PDB file of C-alpha atoms in Angstrom:
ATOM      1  CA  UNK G   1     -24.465   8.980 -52.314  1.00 73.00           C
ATOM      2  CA  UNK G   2     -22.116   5.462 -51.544  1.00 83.00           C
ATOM      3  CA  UNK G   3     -22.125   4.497 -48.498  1.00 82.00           C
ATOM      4  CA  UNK G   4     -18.276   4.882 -48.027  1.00 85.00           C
ATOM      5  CA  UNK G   5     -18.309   8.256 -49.313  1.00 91.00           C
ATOM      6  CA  UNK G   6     -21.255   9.200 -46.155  1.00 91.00           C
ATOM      7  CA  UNK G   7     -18.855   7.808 -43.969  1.00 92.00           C
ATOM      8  CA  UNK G   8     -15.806  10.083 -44.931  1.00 93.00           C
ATOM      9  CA  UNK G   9     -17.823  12.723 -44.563  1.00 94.00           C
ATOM     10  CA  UNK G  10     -19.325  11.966 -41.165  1.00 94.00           C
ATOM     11  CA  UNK G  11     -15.090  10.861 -40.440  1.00 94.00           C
ATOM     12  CA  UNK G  12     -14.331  14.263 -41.212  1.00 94.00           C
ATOM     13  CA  UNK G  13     -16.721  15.895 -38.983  1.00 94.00           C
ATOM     14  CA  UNK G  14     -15.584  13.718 -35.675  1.00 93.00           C
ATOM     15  CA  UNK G  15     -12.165  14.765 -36.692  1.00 93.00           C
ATOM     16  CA  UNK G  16     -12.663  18.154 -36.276  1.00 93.00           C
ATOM     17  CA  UNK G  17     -14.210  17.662 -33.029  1.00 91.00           C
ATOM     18  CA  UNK G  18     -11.681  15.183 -31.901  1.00 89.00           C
ATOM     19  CA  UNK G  19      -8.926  17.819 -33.080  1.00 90.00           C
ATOM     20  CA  UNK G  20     -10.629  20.513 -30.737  1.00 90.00           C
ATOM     21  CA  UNK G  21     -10.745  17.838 -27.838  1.00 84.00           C
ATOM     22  CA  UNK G  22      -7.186  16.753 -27.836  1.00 82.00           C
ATOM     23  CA  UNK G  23      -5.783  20.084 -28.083  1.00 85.00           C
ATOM     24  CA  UNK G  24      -7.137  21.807 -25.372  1.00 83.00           C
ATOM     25  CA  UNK G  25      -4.727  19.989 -22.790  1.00 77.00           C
ATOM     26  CA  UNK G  26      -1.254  20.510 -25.154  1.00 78.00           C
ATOM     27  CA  UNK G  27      -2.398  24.776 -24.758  1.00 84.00           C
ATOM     28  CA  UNK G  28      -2.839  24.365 -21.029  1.00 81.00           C
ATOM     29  CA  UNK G  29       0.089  25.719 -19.771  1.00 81.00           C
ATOM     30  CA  UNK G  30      -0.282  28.534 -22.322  1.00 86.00           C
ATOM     31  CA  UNK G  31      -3.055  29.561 -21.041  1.00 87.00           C
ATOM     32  CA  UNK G  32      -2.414  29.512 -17.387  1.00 83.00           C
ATOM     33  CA  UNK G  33       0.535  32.090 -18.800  1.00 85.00           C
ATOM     34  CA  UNK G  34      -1.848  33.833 -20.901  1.00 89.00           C
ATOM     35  CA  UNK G  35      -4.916  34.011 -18.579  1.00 88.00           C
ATOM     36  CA  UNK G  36      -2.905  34.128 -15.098  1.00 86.00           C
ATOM     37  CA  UNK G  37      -4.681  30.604 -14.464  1.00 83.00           C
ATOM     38  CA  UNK G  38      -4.075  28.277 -11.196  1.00 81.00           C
ATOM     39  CA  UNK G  39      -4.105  24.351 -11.646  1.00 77.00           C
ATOM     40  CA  UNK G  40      -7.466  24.516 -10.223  1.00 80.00           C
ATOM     41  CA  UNK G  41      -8.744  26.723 -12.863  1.00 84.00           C
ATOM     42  CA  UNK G  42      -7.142  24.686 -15.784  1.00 81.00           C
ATOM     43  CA  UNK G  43      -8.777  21.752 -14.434  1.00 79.00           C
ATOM     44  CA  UNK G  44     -12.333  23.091 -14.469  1.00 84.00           C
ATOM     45  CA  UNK G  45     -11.660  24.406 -18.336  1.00 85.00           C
ATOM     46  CA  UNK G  46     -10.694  21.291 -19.466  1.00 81.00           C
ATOM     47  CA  UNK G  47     -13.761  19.585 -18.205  1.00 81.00           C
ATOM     48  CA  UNK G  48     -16.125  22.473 -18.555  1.00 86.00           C
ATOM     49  CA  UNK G  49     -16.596  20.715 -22.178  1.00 86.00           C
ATOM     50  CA  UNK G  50     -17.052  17.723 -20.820  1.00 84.00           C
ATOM     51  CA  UNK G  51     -19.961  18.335 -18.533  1.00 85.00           C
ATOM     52  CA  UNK G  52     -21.766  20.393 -20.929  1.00 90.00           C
ATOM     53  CA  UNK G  53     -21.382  17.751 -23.924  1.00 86.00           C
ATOM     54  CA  UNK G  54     -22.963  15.411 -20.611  1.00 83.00           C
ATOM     55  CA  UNK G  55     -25.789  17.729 -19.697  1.00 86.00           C
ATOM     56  CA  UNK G  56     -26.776  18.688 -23.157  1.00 87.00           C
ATOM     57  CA  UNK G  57     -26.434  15.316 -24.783  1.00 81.00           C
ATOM     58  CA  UNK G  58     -29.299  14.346 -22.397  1.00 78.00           C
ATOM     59  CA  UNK G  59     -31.446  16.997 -22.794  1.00 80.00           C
ATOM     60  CA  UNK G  60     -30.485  16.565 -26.722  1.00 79.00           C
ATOM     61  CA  UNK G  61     -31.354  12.642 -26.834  1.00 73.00           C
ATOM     62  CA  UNK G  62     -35.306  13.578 -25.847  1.00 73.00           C
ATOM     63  CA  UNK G  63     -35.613  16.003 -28.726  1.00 77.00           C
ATOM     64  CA  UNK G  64     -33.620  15.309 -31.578  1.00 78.00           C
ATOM     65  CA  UNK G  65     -35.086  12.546 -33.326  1.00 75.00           C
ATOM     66  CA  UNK G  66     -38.028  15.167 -34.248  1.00 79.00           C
ATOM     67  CA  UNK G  67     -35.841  16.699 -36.926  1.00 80.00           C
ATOM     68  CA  UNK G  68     -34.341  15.686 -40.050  1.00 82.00           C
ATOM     69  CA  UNK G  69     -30.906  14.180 -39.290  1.00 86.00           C
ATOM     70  CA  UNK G  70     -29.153  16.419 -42.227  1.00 90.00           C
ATOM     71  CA  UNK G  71     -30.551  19.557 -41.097  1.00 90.00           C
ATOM     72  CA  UNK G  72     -29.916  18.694 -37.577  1.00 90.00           C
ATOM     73  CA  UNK G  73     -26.281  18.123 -37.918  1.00 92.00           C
ATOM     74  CA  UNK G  74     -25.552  21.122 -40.232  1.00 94.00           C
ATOM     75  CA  UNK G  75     -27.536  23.323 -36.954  1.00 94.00           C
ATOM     76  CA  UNK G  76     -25.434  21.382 -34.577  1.00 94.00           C
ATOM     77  CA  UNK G  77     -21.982  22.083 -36.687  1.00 96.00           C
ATOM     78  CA  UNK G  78     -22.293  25.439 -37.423  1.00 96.00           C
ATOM     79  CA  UNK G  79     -22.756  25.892 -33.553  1.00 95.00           C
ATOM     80  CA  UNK G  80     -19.674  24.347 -32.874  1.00 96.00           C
ATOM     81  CA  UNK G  81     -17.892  26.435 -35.541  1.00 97.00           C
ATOM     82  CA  UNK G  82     -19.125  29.103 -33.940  1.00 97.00           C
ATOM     83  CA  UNK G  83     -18.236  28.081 -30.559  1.00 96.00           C
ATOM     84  CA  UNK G  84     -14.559  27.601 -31.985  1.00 96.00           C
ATOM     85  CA  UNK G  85     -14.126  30.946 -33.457  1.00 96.00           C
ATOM     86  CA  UNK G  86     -15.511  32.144 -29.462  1.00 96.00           C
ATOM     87  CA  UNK G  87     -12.510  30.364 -28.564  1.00 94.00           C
ATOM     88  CA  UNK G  88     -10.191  32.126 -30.918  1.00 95.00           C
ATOM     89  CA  UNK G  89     -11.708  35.659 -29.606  1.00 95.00           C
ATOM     90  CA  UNK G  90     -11.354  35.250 -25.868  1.00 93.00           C
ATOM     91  CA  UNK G  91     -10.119  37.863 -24.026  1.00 93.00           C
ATOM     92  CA  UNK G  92     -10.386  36.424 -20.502  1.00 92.00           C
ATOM     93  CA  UNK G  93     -10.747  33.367 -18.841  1.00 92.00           C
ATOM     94  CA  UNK G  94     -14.516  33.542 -17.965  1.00 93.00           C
ATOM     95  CA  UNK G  95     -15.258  34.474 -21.960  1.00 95.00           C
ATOM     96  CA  UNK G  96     -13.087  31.292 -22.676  1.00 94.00           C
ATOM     97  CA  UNK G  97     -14.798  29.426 -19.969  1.00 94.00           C
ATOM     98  CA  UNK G  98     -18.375  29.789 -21.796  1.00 95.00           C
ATOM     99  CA  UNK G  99     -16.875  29.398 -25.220  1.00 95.00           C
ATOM    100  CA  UNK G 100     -15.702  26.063 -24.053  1.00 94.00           C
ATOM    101  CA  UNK G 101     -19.072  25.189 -22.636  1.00 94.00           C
ATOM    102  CA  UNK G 102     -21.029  26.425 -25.483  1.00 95.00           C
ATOM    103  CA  UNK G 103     -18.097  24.313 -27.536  1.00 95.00           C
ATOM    104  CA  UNK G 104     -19.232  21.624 -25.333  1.00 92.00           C
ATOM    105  CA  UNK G 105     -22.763  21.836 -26.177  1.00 92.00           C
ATOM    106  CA  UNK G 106     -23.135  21.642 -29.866  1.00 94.00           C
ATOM    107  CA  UNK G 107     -19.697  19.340 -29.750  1.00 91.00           C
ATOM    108  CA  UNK G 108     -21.170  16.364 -27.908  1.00 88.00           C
ATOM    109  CA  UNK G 109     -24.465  16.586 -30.255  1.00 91.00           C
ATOM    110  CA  UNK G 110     -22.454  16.800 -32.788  1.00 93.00           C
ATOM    111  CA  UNK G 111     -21.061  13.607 -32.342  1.00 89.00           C
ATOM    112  CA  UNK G 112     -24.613  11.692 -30.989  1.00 87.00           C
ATOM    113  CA  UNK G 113     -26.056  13.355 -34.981  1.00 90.00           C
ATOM    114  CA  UNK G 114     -22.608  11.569 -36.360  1.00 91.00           C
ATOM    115  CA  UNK G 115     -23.331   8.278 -34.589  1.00 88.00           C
ATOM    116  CA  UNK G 116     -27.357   7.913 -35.259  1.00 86.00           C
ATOM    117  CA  UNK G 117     -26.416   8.833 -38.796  1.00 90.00           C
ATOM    118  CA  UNK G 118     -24.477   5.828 -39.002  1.00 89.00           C
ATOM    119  CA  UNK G 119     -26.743   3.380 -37.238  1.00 84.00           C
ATOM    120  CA  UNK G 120     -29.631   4.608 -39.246  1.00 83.00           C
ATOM    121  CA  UNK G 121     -27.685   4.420 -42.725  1.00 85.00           C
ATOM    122  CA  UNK G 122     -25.806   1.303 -42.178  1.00 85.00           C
ATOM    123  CA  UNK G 123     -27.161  -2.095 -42.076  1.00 86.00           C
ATOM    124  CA  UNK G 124     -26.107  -4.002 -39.051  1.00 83.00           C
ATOM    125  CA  UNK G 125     -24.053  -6.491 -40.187  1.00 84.00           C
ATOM    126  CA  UNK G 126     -21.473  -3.650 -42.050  1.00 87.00           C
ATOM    127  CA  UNK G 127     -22.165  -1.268 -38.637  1.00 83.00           C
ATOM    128  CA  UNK G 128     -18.832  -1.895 -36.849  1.00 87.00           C
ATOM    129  CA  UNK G 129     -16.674  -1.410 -39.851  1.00 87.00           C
ATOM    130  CA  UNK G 130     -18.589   1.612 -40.414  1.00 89.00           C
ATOM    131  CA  UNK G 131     -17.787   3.011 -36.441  1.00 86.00           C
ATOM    132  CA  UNK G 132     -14.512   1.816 -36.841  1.00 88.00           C
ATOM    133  CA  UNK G 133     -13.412   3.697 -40.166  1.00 87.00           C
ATOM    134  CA  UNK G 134     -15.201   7.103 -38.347  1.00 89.00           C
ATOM    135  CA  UNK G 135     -13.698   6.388 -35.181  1.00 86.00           C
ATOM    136  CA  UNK G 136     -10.287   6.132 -36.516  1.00 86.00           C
ATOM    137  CA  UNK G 137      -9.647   9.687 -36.754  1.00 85.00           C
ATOM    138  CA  UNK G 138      -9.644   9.949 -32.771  1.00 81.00           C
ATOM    139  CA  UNK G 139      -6.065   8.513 -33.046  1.00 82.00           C
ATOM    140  CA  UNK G 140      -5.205  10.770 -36.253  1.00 84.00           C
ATOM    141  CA  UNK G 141      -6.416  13.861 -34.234  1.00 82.00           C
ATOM    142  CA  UNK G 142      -4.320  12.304 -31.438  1.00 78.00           C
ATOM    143  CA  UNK G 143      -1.145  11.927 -33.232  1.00 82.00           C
ATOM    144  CA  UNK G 144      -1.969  15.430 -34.953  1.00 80.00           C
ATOM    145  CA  UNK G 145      -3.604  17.549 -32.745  1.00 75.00           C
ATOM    146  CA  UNK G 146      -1.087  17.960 -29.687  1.00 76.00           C
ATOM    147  CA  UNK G 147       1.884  19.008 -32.173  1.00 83.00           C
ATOM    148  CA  UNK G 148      -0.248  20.342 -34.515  1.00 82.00           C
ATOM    149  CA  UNK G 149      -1.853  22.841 -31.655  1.00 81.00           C
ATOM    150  CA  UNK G 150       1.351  23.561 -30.235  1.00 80.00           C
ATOM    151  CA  UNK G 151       3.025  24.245 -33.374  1.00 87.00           C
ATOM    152  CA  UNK G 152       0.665  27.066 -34.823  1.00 87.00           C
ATOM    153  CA  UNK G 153       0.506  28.351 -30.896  1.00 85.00           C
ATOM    154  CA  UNK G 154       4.338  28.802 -31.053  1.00 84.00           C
ATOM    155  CA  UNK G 155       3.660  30.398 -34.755  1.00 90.00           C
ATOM    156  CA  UNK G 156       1.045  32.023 -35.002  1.00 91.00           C
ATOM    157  CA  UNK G 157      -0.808  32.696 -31.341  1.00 90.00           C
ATOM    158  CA  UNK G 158      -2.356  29.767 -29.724  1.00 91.00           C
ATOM    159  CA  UNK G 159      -5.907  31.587 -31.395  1.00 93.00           C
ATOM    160  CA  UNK G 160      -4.433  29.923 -34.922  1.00 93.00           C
ATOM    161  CA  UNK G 161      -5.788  26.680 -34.023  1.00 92.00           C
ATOM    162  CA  UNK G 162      -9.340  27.616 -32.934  1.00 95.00           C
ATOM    163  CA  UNK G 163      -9.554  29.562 -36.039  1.00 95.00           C
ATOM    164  CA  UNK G 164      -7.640  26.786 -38.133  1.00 94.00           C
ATOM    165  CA  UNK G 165     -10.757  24.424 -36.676  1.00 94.00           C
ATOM    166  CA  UNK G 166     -13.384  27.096 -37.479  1.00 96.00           C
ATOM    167  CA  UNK G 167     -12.248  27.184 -41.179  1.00 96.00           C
ATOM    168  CA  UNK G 168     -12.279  23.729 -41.476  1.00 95.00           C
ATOM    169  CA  UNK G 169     -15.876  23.376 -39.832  1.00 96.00           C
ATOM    170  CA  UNK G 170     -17.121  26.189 -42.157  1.00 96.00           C
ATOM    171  CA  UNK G 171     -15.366  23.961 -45.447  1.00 96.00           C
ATOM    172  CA  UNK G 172     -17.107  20.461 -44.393  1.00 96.00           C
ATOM    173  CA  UNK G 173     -20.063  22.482 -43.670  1.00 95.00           C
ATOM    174  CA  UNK G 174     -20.376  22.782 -47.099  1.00 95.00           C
ATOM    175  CA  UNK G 175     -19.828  19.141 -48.211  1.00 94.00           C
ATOM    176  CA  UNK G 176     -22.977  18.009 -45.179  1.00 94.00           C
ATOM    177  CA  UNK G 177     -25.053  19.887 -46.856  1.00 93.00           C
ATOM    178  CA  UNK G 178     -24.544  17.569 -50.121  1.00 91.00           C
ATOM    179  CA  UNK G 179     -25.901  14.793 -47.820  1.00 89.00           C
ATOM    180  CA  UNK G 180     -29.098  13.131 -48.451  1.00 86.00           C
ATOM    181  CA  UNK G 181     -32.224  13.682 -46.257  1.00 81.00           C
ATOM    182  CA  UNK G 182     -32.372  11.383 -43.570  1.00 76.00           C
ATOM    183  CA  UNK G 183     -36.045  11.220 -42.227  1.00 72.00           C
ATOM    184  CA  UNK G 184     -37.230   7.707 -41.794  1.00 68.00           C
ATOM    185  CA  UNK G 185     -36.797   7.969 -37.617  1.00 65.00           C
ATOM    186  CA  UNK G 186     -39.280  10.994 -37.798  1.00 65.00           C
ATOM    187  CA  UNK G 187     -42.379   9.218 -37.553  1.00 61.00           C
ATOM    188  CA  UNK G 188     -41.399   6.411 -34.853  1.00 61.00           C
ATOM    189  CA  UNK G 189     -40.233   9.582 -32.709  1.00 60.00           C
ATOM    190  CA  UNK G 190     -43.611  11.592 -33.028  1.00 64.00           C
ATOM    191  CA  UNK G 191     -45.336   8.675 -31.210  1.00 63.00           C
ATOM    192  CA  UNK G 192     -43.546   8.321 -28.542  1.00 67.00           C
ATOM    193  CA  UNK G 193     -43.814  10.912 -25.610  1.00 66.00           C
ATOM    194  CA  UNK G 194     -41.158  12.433 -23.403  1.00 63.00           C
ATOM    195  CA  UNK G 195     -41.315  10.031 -20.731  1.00 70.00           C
ATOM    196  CA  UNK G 196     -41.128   7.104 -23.402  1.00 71.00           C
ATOM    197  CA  UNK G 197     -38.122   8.486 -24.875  1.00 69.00           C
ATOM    198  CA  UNK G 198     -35.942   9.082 -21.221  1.00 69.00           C
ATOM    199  CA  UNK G 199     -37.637   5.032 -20.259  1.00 73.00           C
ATOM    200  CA  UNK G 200     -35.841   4.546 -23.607  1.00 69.00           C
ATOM    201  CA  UNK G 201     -32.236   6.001 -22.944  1.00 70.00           C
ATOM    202  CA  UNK G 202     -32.460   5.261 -18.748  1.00 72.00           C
ATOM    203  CA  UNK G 203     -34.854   2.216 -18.788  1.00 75.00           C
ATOM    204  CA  UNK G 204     -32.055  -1.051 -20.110  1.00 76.00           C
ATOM    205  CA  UNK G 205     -29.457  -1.987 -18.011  1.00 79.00           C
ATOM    206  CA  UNK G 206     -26.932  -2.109 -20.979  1.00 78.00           C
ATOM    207  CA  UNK G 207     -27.344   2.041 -21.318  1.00 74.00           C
ATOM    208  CA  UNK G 208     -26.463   2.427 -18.064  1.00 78.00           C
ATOM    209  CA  UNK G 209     -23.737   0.503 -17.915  1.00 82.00           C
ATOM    210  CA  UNK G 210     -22.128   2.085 -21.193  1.00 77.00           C
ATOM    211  CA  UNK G 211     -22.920   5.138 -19.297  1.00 73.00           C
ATOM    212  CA  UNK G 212     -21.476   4.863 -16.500  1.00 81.00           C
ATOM    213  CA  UNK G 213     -18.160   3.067 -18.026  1.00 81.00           C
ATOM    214  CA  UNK G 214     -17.792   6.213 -20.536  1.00 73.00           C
ATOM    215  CA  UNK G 215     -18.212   8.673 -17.112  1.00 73.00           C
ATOM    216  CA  UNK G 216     -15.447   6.427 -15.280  1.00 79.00           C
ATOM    217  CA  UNK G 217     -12.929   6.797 -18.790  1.00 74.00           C
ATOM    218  CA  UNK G 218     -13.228  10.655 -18.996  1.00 68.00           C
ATOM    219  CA  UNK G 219     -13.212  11.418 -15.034  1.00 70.00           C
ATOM    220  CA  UNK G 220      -9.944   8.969 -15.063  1.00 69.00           C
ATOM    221  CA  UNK G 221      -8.338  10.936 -17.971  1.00 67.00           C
ATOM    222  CA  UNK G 222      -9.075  14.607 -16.997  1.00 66.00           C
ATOM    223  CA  UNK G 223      -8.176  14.229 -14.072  1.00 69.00           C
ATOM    224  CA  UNK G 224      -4.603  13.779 -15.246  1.00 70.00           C
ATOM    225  CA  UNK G 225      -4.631  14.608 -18.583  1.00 65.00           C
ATOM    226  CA  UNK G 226      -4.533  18.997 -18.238  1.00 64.00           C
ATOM    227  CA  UNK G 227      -1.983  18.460 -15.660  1.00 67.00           C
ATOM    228  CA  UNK G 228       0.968  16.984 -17.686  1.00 68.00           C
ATOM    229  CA  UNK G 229       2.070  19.443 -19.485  1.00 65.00           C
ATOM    230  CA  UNK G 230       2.212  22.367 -16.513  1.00 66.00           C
ATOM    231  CA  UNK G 231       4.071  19.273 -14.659  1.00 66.00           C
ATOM    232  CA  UNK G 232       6.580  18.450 -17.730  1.00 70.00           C
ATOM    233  CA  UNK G 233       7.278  22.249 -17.804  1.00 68.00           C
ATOM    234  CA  UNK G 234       7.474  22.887 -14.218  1.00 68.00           C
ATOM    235  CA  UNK G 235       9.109  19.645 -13.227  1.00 73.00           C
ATOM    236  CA  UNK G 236      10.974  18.179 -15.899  1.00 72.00           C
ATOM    237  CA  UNK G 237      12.200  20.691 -17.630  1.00 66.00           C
ATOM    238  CA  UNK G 238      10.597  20.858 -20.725  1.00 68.00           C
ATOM    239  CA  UNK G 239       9.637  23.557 -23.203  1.00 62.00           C
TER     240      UNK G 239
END
């Protein structure tokens, strides 16, 4: 497989997750309607996902790099399919509240499998290209996803979308599984023990500090971000 094709595929899958992640704040005020929900509450769903793609990308980092990085990302996709179609099916706002964690989950590995697949496949020198050309889709979804959300919600039910994502997960499913097998990290990771691999992630001073300037981004954009649209409504008049 070229390298450029690998990399449309593994743009394809952040799209779908990007899609899912800039949508949920265009549906807010839908589903405070829908699901009787106070700001408060719309804040915590919105970063529900968040924390969970946090906690579990963690706890995912110390065990991941035992398995095959093909196998691990079709596992790891076909979770978040799943977790979108949980989405589609909620009836209440604690059902969507754990679809949206469990969304979280398997949506923030999803991305770390995308990422590792790239470093590991790419040689250095060709590496930012190669993030840049996956990473581009964030501002597709963005252009995309809020109309695109709010016009099948206005359609359809604002369950079209979740489903819409679900079917599209489910189709690229199929064309990861065409990947090659991606193993050569196996060994490295067998030798080194638990503690080795958190001294690994926690131990440089450089980790940390993408860490914490990645925490500082999302906590400054959530806590706006599911807000605007209830205030545009409310406030300005909007519809």
């Amino acid at each position: 497989m070229t390298e450029r094709k690998l990399l449309l595929i593994l743009a394809a899958v952040y799209f779908t997750y990007m899609l899912d992640f800039m949508v949920m704040p265009a549906l807010t005020q839908i589903f405070a309607r829908v699901f009787a929900m106070n700001p408060q509450q719309l804040g915590v769903l919105v970063a529900a996902y968040t924390f969970s793609a946090a906690v579990f990308g963690v706890v995912g980092s110390t065990m991941l790099d035992r398995f095959g990085r093909k196998p691990a990302l079709l596992w790891l996709y076909g979770g978040f399919a799943v977790a979108m179609l949980l989405c589609a099916l909620a009836p209440s706002y604690p059902f969507l509240m754990a679809a949206r964690i469990v969304a979280g989950a398997f949506g923030g590995l999803v991305v770390s499998m995308t990422f590792s697949i790239v470093g590991d496949t790419v040689p250095a020198e060709r590496q930012g290209a190669a993030f840049g050309l996956v990473m581009s889709t964030f501002s597709l979804s963005s252009v995309v996803g809020v109309p695109l959300g709010l016009w099948m919600a206005g359609l359809f039910g604002w369950q079209s979308i979740f489903y819409f994502i679900s079917a599209a997960c489910v189709v690229i499913l199929f064309v990861v599984a065409t990947l090659p097998a991606m193993n050569a990290h196996i060994a490295a990771a067998r030798d080194r023990t638990f503690a080795m691999r958190l001294q690994a992630i926690f131990g440089r001073r450089s980790n940390l500090s993408a860490f914490l300037s990645t925490a500082l981004v999302a906590v400054a954009s959530y806590t706006i971000v599911p807000f605007l649209n209830p205030y545009f409504v409310a406030n300005v008049g909007f519809t």
